[in-house]
Coordinates of C-alpha atoms in Angstrom, one line a residue:
X385 CA 49.9 -112.3 37.8
X386 CA 50.4 -109.6 35.3
X387 CA 53.5 -107.5 34.9
X388 CA 53.0 -103.6 34.7
X389 CA 54.4 -101.8 31.7
X390 CA 57.3 -100.4 33.8
X391 CA 58.1 -103.9 35.1
X392 CA 58.2 -105.3 31.6
X393 CA 60.5 -102.2 30.3
X394 CA 62.9 -102.9 33.2
X395 CA 63.1 -106.5 32.3
X396 CA 63.6 -105.6 28.6
X397 CA 66.2 -103.1 29.4
X398 CA 68.2 -105.9 31.6
X399 CA 68.3 -108.6 28.9
X400 CA 68.9 -106.4 25.8
X401 CA 72.3 -105.7 27.2
X402 CA 73.0 -109.5 27.1
X403 CA 74.1 -111.8 24.4
X404 CA 71.2 -114.5 23.5
X405 CA 73.4 -117.1 25.3
X406 CA 73.7 -115.0 28.6
X407 CA 70.0 -113.8 28.1
X408 CA 69.1 -117.8 28.5
X409 CA 71.4 -118.3 31.5
X410 CA 69.9 -115.1 33.2
X411 CA 66.4 -116.7 32.8
X412 CA 67.6 -120.2 33.9
X413 CA 69.1 -118.7 36.9
X414 CA 65.7 -117.8 38.4
X415 CA 65.1 -121.1 38.7
X416 CA 68.1 -123.0 38.5
X417 CA 70.8 -123.2 41.4
X418 CA 74.2 -122.6 39.9
X419 CA 77.5 -123.6 41.4
X420 CA 79.3 -122.6 38.3
X421 CA 79.6 -119.1 38.9
X422 CA 83.5 -118.9 38.1
X423 CA 83.5 -121.6 35.3
X424 CA 81.5 -122.0 32.2
X425 CA 77.9 -123.4 32.9
X426 CA 78.2 -126.2 30.3
X427 CA 74.9 -128.0 31.0
X428 CA 73.0 -124.4 30.5
X429 CA 75.1 -123.4 27.4
X430 CA 74.9 -126.8 25.8
X431 CA 71.0 -126.6 26.5
X432 CA 70.9 -123.2 24.8
X433 CA 73.0 -124.7 21.6
X434 CA 70.5 -127.5 21.3
X435 CA 67.6 -125.4 20.9
X436 CA 69.0 -122.9 18.9
X437 CA 70.6 -125.3 16.6
X438 CA 67.0 -126.8 15.9
X439 CA 65.7 -123.3 15.1
X440 CA 68.6 -122.9 12.6
X441 CA 68.7 -126.7 11.0
X442 CA 65.3 -125.7 9.4
X443 CA 67.4 -123.9 6.7
X444 CA 71.1 -123.9 7.6
X445 CA 73.7 -126.5 6.6
X446 CA 77.6 -126.2 7.0
X447 CA 79.4 -126.9 3.8
X448 CA 81.6 -130.0 3.6
X449 CA 83.5 -131.2 0.6
X450 CA 80.9 -131.3 -1.9
X451 CA 78.2 -131.7 0.3
X452 CA 76.8 -130.3 3.8
X453 CA 76.6 -131.1 7.4
X454 CA 73.9 -130.7 9.9
X455 CA 74.0 -127.6 12.5
X456 CA 72.0 -129.7 15.1
X457 CA 73.5 -130.3 18.4
X458 CA 72.5 -132.9 21.2
X459 CA 73.2 -133.1 24.9
X460 CA 73.9 -135.7 27.5
X461 CA 74.1 -134.5 31.0
X462 CA 75.6 -136.9 33.6
X463 CA 75.2 -135.4 37.2
X464 CA 74.3 -136.2 40.7
X465 CA 70.7 -137.0 41.9
X466 CA 69.0 -133.8 43.4
X467 CA 71.5 -131.2 41.4
X468 CA 68.8 -129.5 39.2
X469 CA 68.7 -131.8 36.3
X470 CA 64.8 -131.9 36.4
X471 CA 64.9 -127.8 36.6
X472 CA 67.2 -127.7 33.7
X473 CA 64.9 -129.7 31.5
X474 CA 62.1 -127.7 32.4
X475 CA 63.7 -124.3 31.5
X476 CA 65.0 -126.0 28.1
X477 CA 61.7 -127.2 27.1
X478 CA 59.9 -124.0 27.9
X479 CA 62.6 -122.3 25.7
X480 CA 62.0 -124.7 23.0
X481 CA 58.4 -124.6 23.0
X482 CA 58.4 -120.7 23.0
X483 CA 60.1 -120.8 19.8
X484 CA 57.4 -123.3 18.4
X485 CA 59.6 -126.5 18.3
X486 CA 58.1 -129.9 18.7
X487 CA 59.3 -131.7 21.6
X488 CA 58.5 -134.8 23.7
X489 CA 59.6 -136.3 27.0
X490 CA 60.3 -140.0 27.3
X491 CA 61.1 -141.8 30.6
X492 CA 62.0 -145.2 29.1
X493 CA 63.8 -146.5 25.8
X494 CA 61.9 -148.6 23.3
X495 CA 62.9 -149.2 19.8
X496 CA 59.0 -149.0 18.7
X497 CA 58.7 -145.4 20.3
X498 CA 62.0 -144.3 18.9
X499 CA 62.0 -146.1 15.5
X500 CA 58.4 -147.1 14.5
X501 CA 55.9 -149.6 15.1
X502 CA 53.1 -151.6 13.2
X503 CA 49.5 -150.3 13.5
X504 CA 47.7 -153.7 14.2
X505 CA 44.3 -152.2 13.4
X506 CA 45.5 -151.1 10.0
X507 CA 46.7 -154.4 9.2
X508 CA 43.3 -155.7 10.0
X509 CA 41.2 -153.3 8.0
X510 CA 43.5 -153.8 4.9
X511 CA 43.1 -157.4 5.2
X512 CA 39.3 -157.7 5.7
X513 CA 38.6 -155.1 2.8
X514 CA 41.2 -156.8 0.5
X515 CA 43.2 -153.4 0.3
X516 CA 46.6 -153.2 -0.9
X517 CA 49.2 -150.3 -1.1
X518 CA 48.2 -147.7 -3.9
X519 CA 44.3 -148.1 -3.1
X520 CA 42.9 -144.8 -2.1
X521 CA 41.4 -146.5 1.2
X522 CA 44.5 -148.5 2.0
X523 CA 45.8 -147.4 5.5
X524 CA 49.5 -147.3 6.1
X525 CA 50.3 -149.8 9.0
X526 CA 53.7 -148.1 9.5
X527 CA 53.8 -145.7 12.3
X528 CA 56.9 -143.3 12.3
X529 CA 58.8 -143.3 15.7
X530 CA 59.6 -140.1 17.9
X531 CA 62.7 -139.5 15.6
X532 CA 60.6 -138.8 12.6
X533 CA 58.0 -136.5 14.5
X534 CA 59.9 -134.2 17.1
X535 CA 62.6 -131.7 16.8
X536 CA 63.9 -132.6 20.3
X537 CA 63.5 -135.6 22.5
X538 CA 64.0 -135.1 26.2
X539 CA 65.2 -138.5 28.1
X540 CA 65.3 -137.1 31.5
X541 CA 66.4 -140.2 33.3
X542 CA 68.2 -142.3 30.7
X543 CA 70.6 -144.4 32.9
X544 CA 69.5 -147.3 30.6
X545 CA 71.6 -145.8 27.9
X546 CA 74.6 -147.0 30.1
X547 CA 73.4 -150.5 30.7
X548 CA 76.3 -152.3 28.7
X549 CA 75.1 -155.6 29.0
X550 CA 71.8 -155.0 27.5
X551 CA 71.7 -156.0 23.6
X552 CA 68.1 -154.3 23.7
X553 CA 69.6 -151.0 24.4
X554 CA 72.3 -151.6 22.1
X555 CA 69.9 -151.9 19.6
X556 CA 68.1 -148.6 20.7
X557 CA 71.5 -146.8 20.7
X558 CA 72.3 -147.8 17.3
X559 CA 69.2 -146.4 15.8
X560 CA 69.9 -143.1 17.8
X561 CA 73.6 -143.2 16.4
X562 CA 72.1 -143.3 12.8
X563 CA 69.7 -140.5 13.5
X564 CA 72.7 -138.3 14.8
X565 CA 74.7 -138.8 11.8
X566 CA 74.3 -136.2 8.9
X567 CA 71.1 -136.7 7.3
X568 CA 69.8 -138.8 10.0
X569 CA 68.7 -141.6 7.5
X570 CA 66.7 -144.2 9.3
X571 CA 65.6 -147.3 7.6
X572 CA 64.8 -150.8 8.2
X573 CA 61.9 -153.4 8.2
X574 CA 59.2 -154.1 10.7
X575 CA 58.3 -157.8 11.0
X576 CA 60.5 -158.3 8.0
X577 CA 57.8 -157.2 5.8
X578 CA 56.9 -153.5 6.3
X579 CA 59.4 -151.0 5.1
X580 CA 60.3 -147.9 7.2
X581 CA 62.1 -145.1 6.0
X582 CA 62.6 -141.7 6.9
X583 CA 64.9 -138.9 7.8
X584 CA 65.4 -137.9 11.3
X585 CA 66.3 -134.1 12.1
X586 CA 65.7 -134.4 15.8
X587 CA 68.2 -133.3 18.6
X588 CA 68.4 -135.7 21.9
X589 CA 68.6 -134.1 25.2
X590 CA 69.4 -136.5 27.6
X591 CA 70.4 -136.4 31.7
X592 CA 71.0 -139.1 34.2
X593 CA 73.2 -139.5 37.5
X594 CA 76.9 -141.0 37.3
X595 CA 77.2 -144.9 37.0
X596 CA 80.2 -146.8 36.8
X597 CA 79.2 -148.1 33.4
X598 CA 79.8 -144.9 31.6
X599 CA 83.5 -145.6 31.0
X600 CA 82.8 -148.7 29.2
X601 CA 80.0 -147.1 27.5
X602 CA 82.2 -144.1 26.4
X603 CA 84.7 -146.6 24.9
X604 CA 82.4 -149.0 23.2
X605 CA 79.6 -147.2 22.1
X606 CA 79.4 -145.2 18.8
X607 CA 76.5 -143.0 20.1
X608 CA 78.6 -141.4 23.0
X609 CA 81.5 -141.0 20.5
X610 CA 79.0 -138.9 18.5
X611 CA 77.2 -137.2 21.4
X612 CA 79.7 -137.4 24.5
X613 CA 78.4 -136.6 27.9
X614 CA 79.3 -133.6 30.1
X615 CA 80.2 -135.3 33.3
X616 CA 79.5 -132.8 36.5
X617 CA 80.6 -134.1 39.9
X618 CA 80.0 -131.8 42.7
X619 CA 82.8 -131.7 45.5
X620 CA 81.7 -131.2 49.0
X621 CA 82.1 -127.5 49.0
X622 CA 80.0 -127.1 46.1
X623 CA 77.2 -129.4 46.9
X624 CA 77.0 -127.5 50.3
X625 CA 76.9 -124.2 48.2
X626 CA 74.4 -125.8 45.7
X627 CA 72.1 -126.7 49.0
X628 CA 72.3 -123.1 50.3
X629 CA 71.2 -121.7 46.7
X630 CA 68.2 -124.2 46.8
X631 CA 67.1 -123.0 50.3
X632 CA 67.4 -119.3 48.7
X633 CA 65.1 -120.1 45.9
X634 CA 62.2 -120.2 48.3
X635 CA 62.7 -116.3 48.8
X636 CA 60.6 -115.6 45.9
X637 CA 57.4 -113.3 44.9
X638 CA 54.1 -114.1 43.2
X639 CA 55.4 -112.6 39.9
X640 CA 58.5 -114.6 39.7
X641 CA 56.9 -117.5 37.2
X642 CA 55.4 -114.7 35.2
X643 CA 58.9 -112.8 34.9
X644 CA 60.7 -116.1 34.2
X645 CA 58.3 -116.6 31.3
X646 CA 58.6 -113.0 29.9
X647 CA 62.4 -113.3 29.9
X648 CA 62.0 -116.6 27.8
X649 CA 59.1 -115.1 25.3
X650 CA 61.8 -112.0 24.8
X651 CA 64.3 -114.4 23.9
X652 CA 62.2 -116.3 21.6
X653 CA 61.4 -113.2 19.8
X654 CA 65.3 -112.2 19.6
X655 CA 66.0 -116.0 18.4
X656 CA 63.0 -115.7 15.6
X657 CA 64.8 -112.5 14.0
X658 CA 67.8 -114.6 13.1
X659 CA 68.1 -115.8 9.2
X660 CA 67.9 -119.5 9.4
X661 CA 67.9 -120.0 5.7
X662 CA 71.7 -120.1 4.4
X663 CA 74.4 -122.4 4.1
X664 CA 77.7 -121.5 6.1
X665 CA 81.3 -121.8 5.0
X666 CA 84.4 -122.0 7.2
X667 CA 86.9 -118.9 6.4
X668 CA 90.3 -120.0 5.6
X669 CA 91.6 -118.5 8.9
X670 CA 88.9 -120.6 10.8
X671 CA 90.2 -123.9 8.8
X672 CA 93.8 -123.2 10.1
X673 CA 92.5 -122.6 13.5
X674 CA 90.7 -126.0 13.5
X675 CA 94.2 -127.6 12.1
X676 CA 95.6 -126.0 15.1
X677 CA 93.0 -127.5 17.5
X678 CA 93.5 -130.7 16.1
X679 CA 97.4 -130.6 16.7
X680 CA 96.7 -129.6 20.2
X681 CA 94.7 -132.6 20.5
X682 CA 97.0 -134.9 19.2
X683 CA 99.6 -133.5 21.5
X684 CA 97.7 -134.8 24.3
X685 CA 97.0 -138.0 22.6
X686 CA 100.8 -138.6 22.4
X687 CA 101.2 -138.2 26.2
X688 CA 98.4 -140.3 27.1
X689 CA 97.8 -144.1 27.5
X690 CA 95.0 -146.6 28.4
X691 CA 91.3 -145.6 28.4
X692 CA 91.9 -142.0 28.3
X693 CA 94.1 -142.7 24.8
X694 CA 91.4 -144.8 23.5
X695 CA 88.7 -141.6 24.2
X696 CA 91.3 -139.0 22.9
X697 CA 91.6 -140.9 19.6
X698 CA 87.8 -141.4 19.1
X699 CA 86.8 -138.2 20.4
X700 CA 89.2 -135.9 18.4
X701 CA 86.9 -135.8 15.4
X702 CA 83.7 -135.5 17.6
X703 CA 85.3 -132.1 19.4
X704 CA 85.9 -130.7 15.9
X705 CA 82.5 -131.4 14.5
X706 CA 80.8 -129.9 18.0
X707 CA 83.4 -126.7 17.4
X708 CA 82.2 -126.4 13.9
X709 CA 78.4 -126.6 14.7
X710 CA 78.6 -124.1 17.7
X711 CA 80.9 -121.9 15.6
X712 CA 78.2 -121.9 12.8
X713 CA 75.6 -121.1 15.5
X714 CA 77.4 -118.0 16.7
X715 CA 78.0 -116.9 13.2
X716 CA 74.4 -117.0 12.4
X717 CA 73.7 -114.9 15.6
X718 CA 76.5 -112.4 14.9
X719 CA 75.3 -111.5 11.6
X720 CA 71.9 -112.3 9.7
X721 CA 73.5 -111.9 6.4
X722 CA 77.0 -113.7 6.8
X723 CA 77.5 -117.3 5.4
X724 CA 81.0 -117.1 6.9
X725 CA 82.4 -118.9 10.0
X726 CA 85.3 -116.8 11.5
X727 CA 87.7 -117.4 13.9
X728 CA 86.0 -115.5 16.4
X729 CA 83.1 -117.8 16.3
X730 CA 85.2 -120.8 16.8
X731 CA 86.6 -119.3 20.3
X732 CA 83.6 -119.5 22.4
X733 CA 83.0 -123.0 20.7
X734 CA 86.4 -124.1 21.6
X735 CA 86.3 -123.0 25.2
X736 CA 83.0 -124.7 25.6
X737 CA 84.2 -128.0 23.9
X738 CA 87.3 -127.7 26.2
X739 CA 85.4 -127.4 29.3
X740 CA 83.1 -130.4 28.4
X741 CA 85.9 -132.8 27.5
X742 CA 88.0 -132.0 30.4
X743 CA 85.3 -133.3 32.7
X744 CA 85.2 -136.7 30.9
X745 CA 89.0 -137.1 31.0
X746 CA 89.3 -136.0 34.7
X747 CA 86.7 -138.6 35.7
X748 CA 88.6 -141.3 33.7
X749 CA 92.1 -140.2 35.4
X750 CA 90.0 -140.4 38.8
X751 CA 88.8 -144.0 37.9
X752 CA 92.1 -145.4 36.7
X753 CA 93.9 -143.9 39.6
X754 CA 91.3 -145.7 41.9
X755 CA 91.6 -148.8 40.1
X756 CA 95.5 -148.7 40.3
X757 CA 95.2 -148.1 44.0
X758 CA 93.0 -151.1 44.6
X759 CA 95.0 -153.4 42.6
X760 CA 98.1 -152.4 44.7
X761 CA 96.2 -152.7 47.9
X762 CA 94.9 -156.2 47.0
X763 CA 98.5 -157.0 46.1
X764 CA 99.8 -155.5 49.4
X765 CA 97.3 -157.5 51.4
X766 CA 97.9 -160.8 49.6
X767 CA 101.5 -160.5 50.7
X768 CA 100.3 -161.3 54.3

């Protein structure tokens, strides 16, 4: 249904008062039940950062040493079944497509799909016509995978990522790990003959439900140490609240879908005004702030042991990297001409990262306590 000019103006007035991140959250809440009204909606904000980082990474880099780091952000959401993961995917994809990003949705993992594969028909054609590389009629048999063709790859059900016992999944995660590194260089051979070599600038957006294997995966797999998950468990009260909100979403009107799309389109227009051709540099004060952040992390490291200690040690650099990337995003949004990431840009990034990592460590603590209780109970029962 069409919106009247008065309705459009009312919506423009409403969202113009919001920051870009709040604008996305406002549009999301038209479809998404939110139980984090008194907390940071990490999953919504992270999805915003994934999309905006892809818009910026076309020409924005972060200075590091004598080179540069990527600004692109990825996200891994771990949340219970029927809690809105699919709706968040839809909202995020709609936003990404509104700013003309190339996106795809995948429901299963395959190294051929992610990395690349061979075109059998091209091999047959070249053999039949005695064509070799360099001949104008030669057909390249190498098909580049999703990592070289899309800006954002959505895995809306990626429990396979957590199957620790699978060497096949380990291979796929190794490819994703290489793609996530700065520069995203992917290389290898197909059938030990055909070279495949390209750079990936893709972001990965994943979601799945909680599985016990996640603890082992977090410790042992390099991919998760680059893209740690946000683990959101709902308690009984939050789950009841969520179900009530979902019921209330049935209270709608014929124009709701149109209003949602209009809000997303307005957000896309605002995003497209951001200068995405510049290199970003941390100010001296911002660097000092990062040192203070690291000192705080190290203080927590010294107070922990076991699995949590291993995670803190491996994730400390990841936490700092995410702070810098998100700080750079906020700096680009704040000022179209600045090339400096200030402390004020790092503050919302640090709050976001702290909220995200707290969920991981809280889950680890719960699991370790449950394991200890189990061991004590088993020991006590063995006494009788």
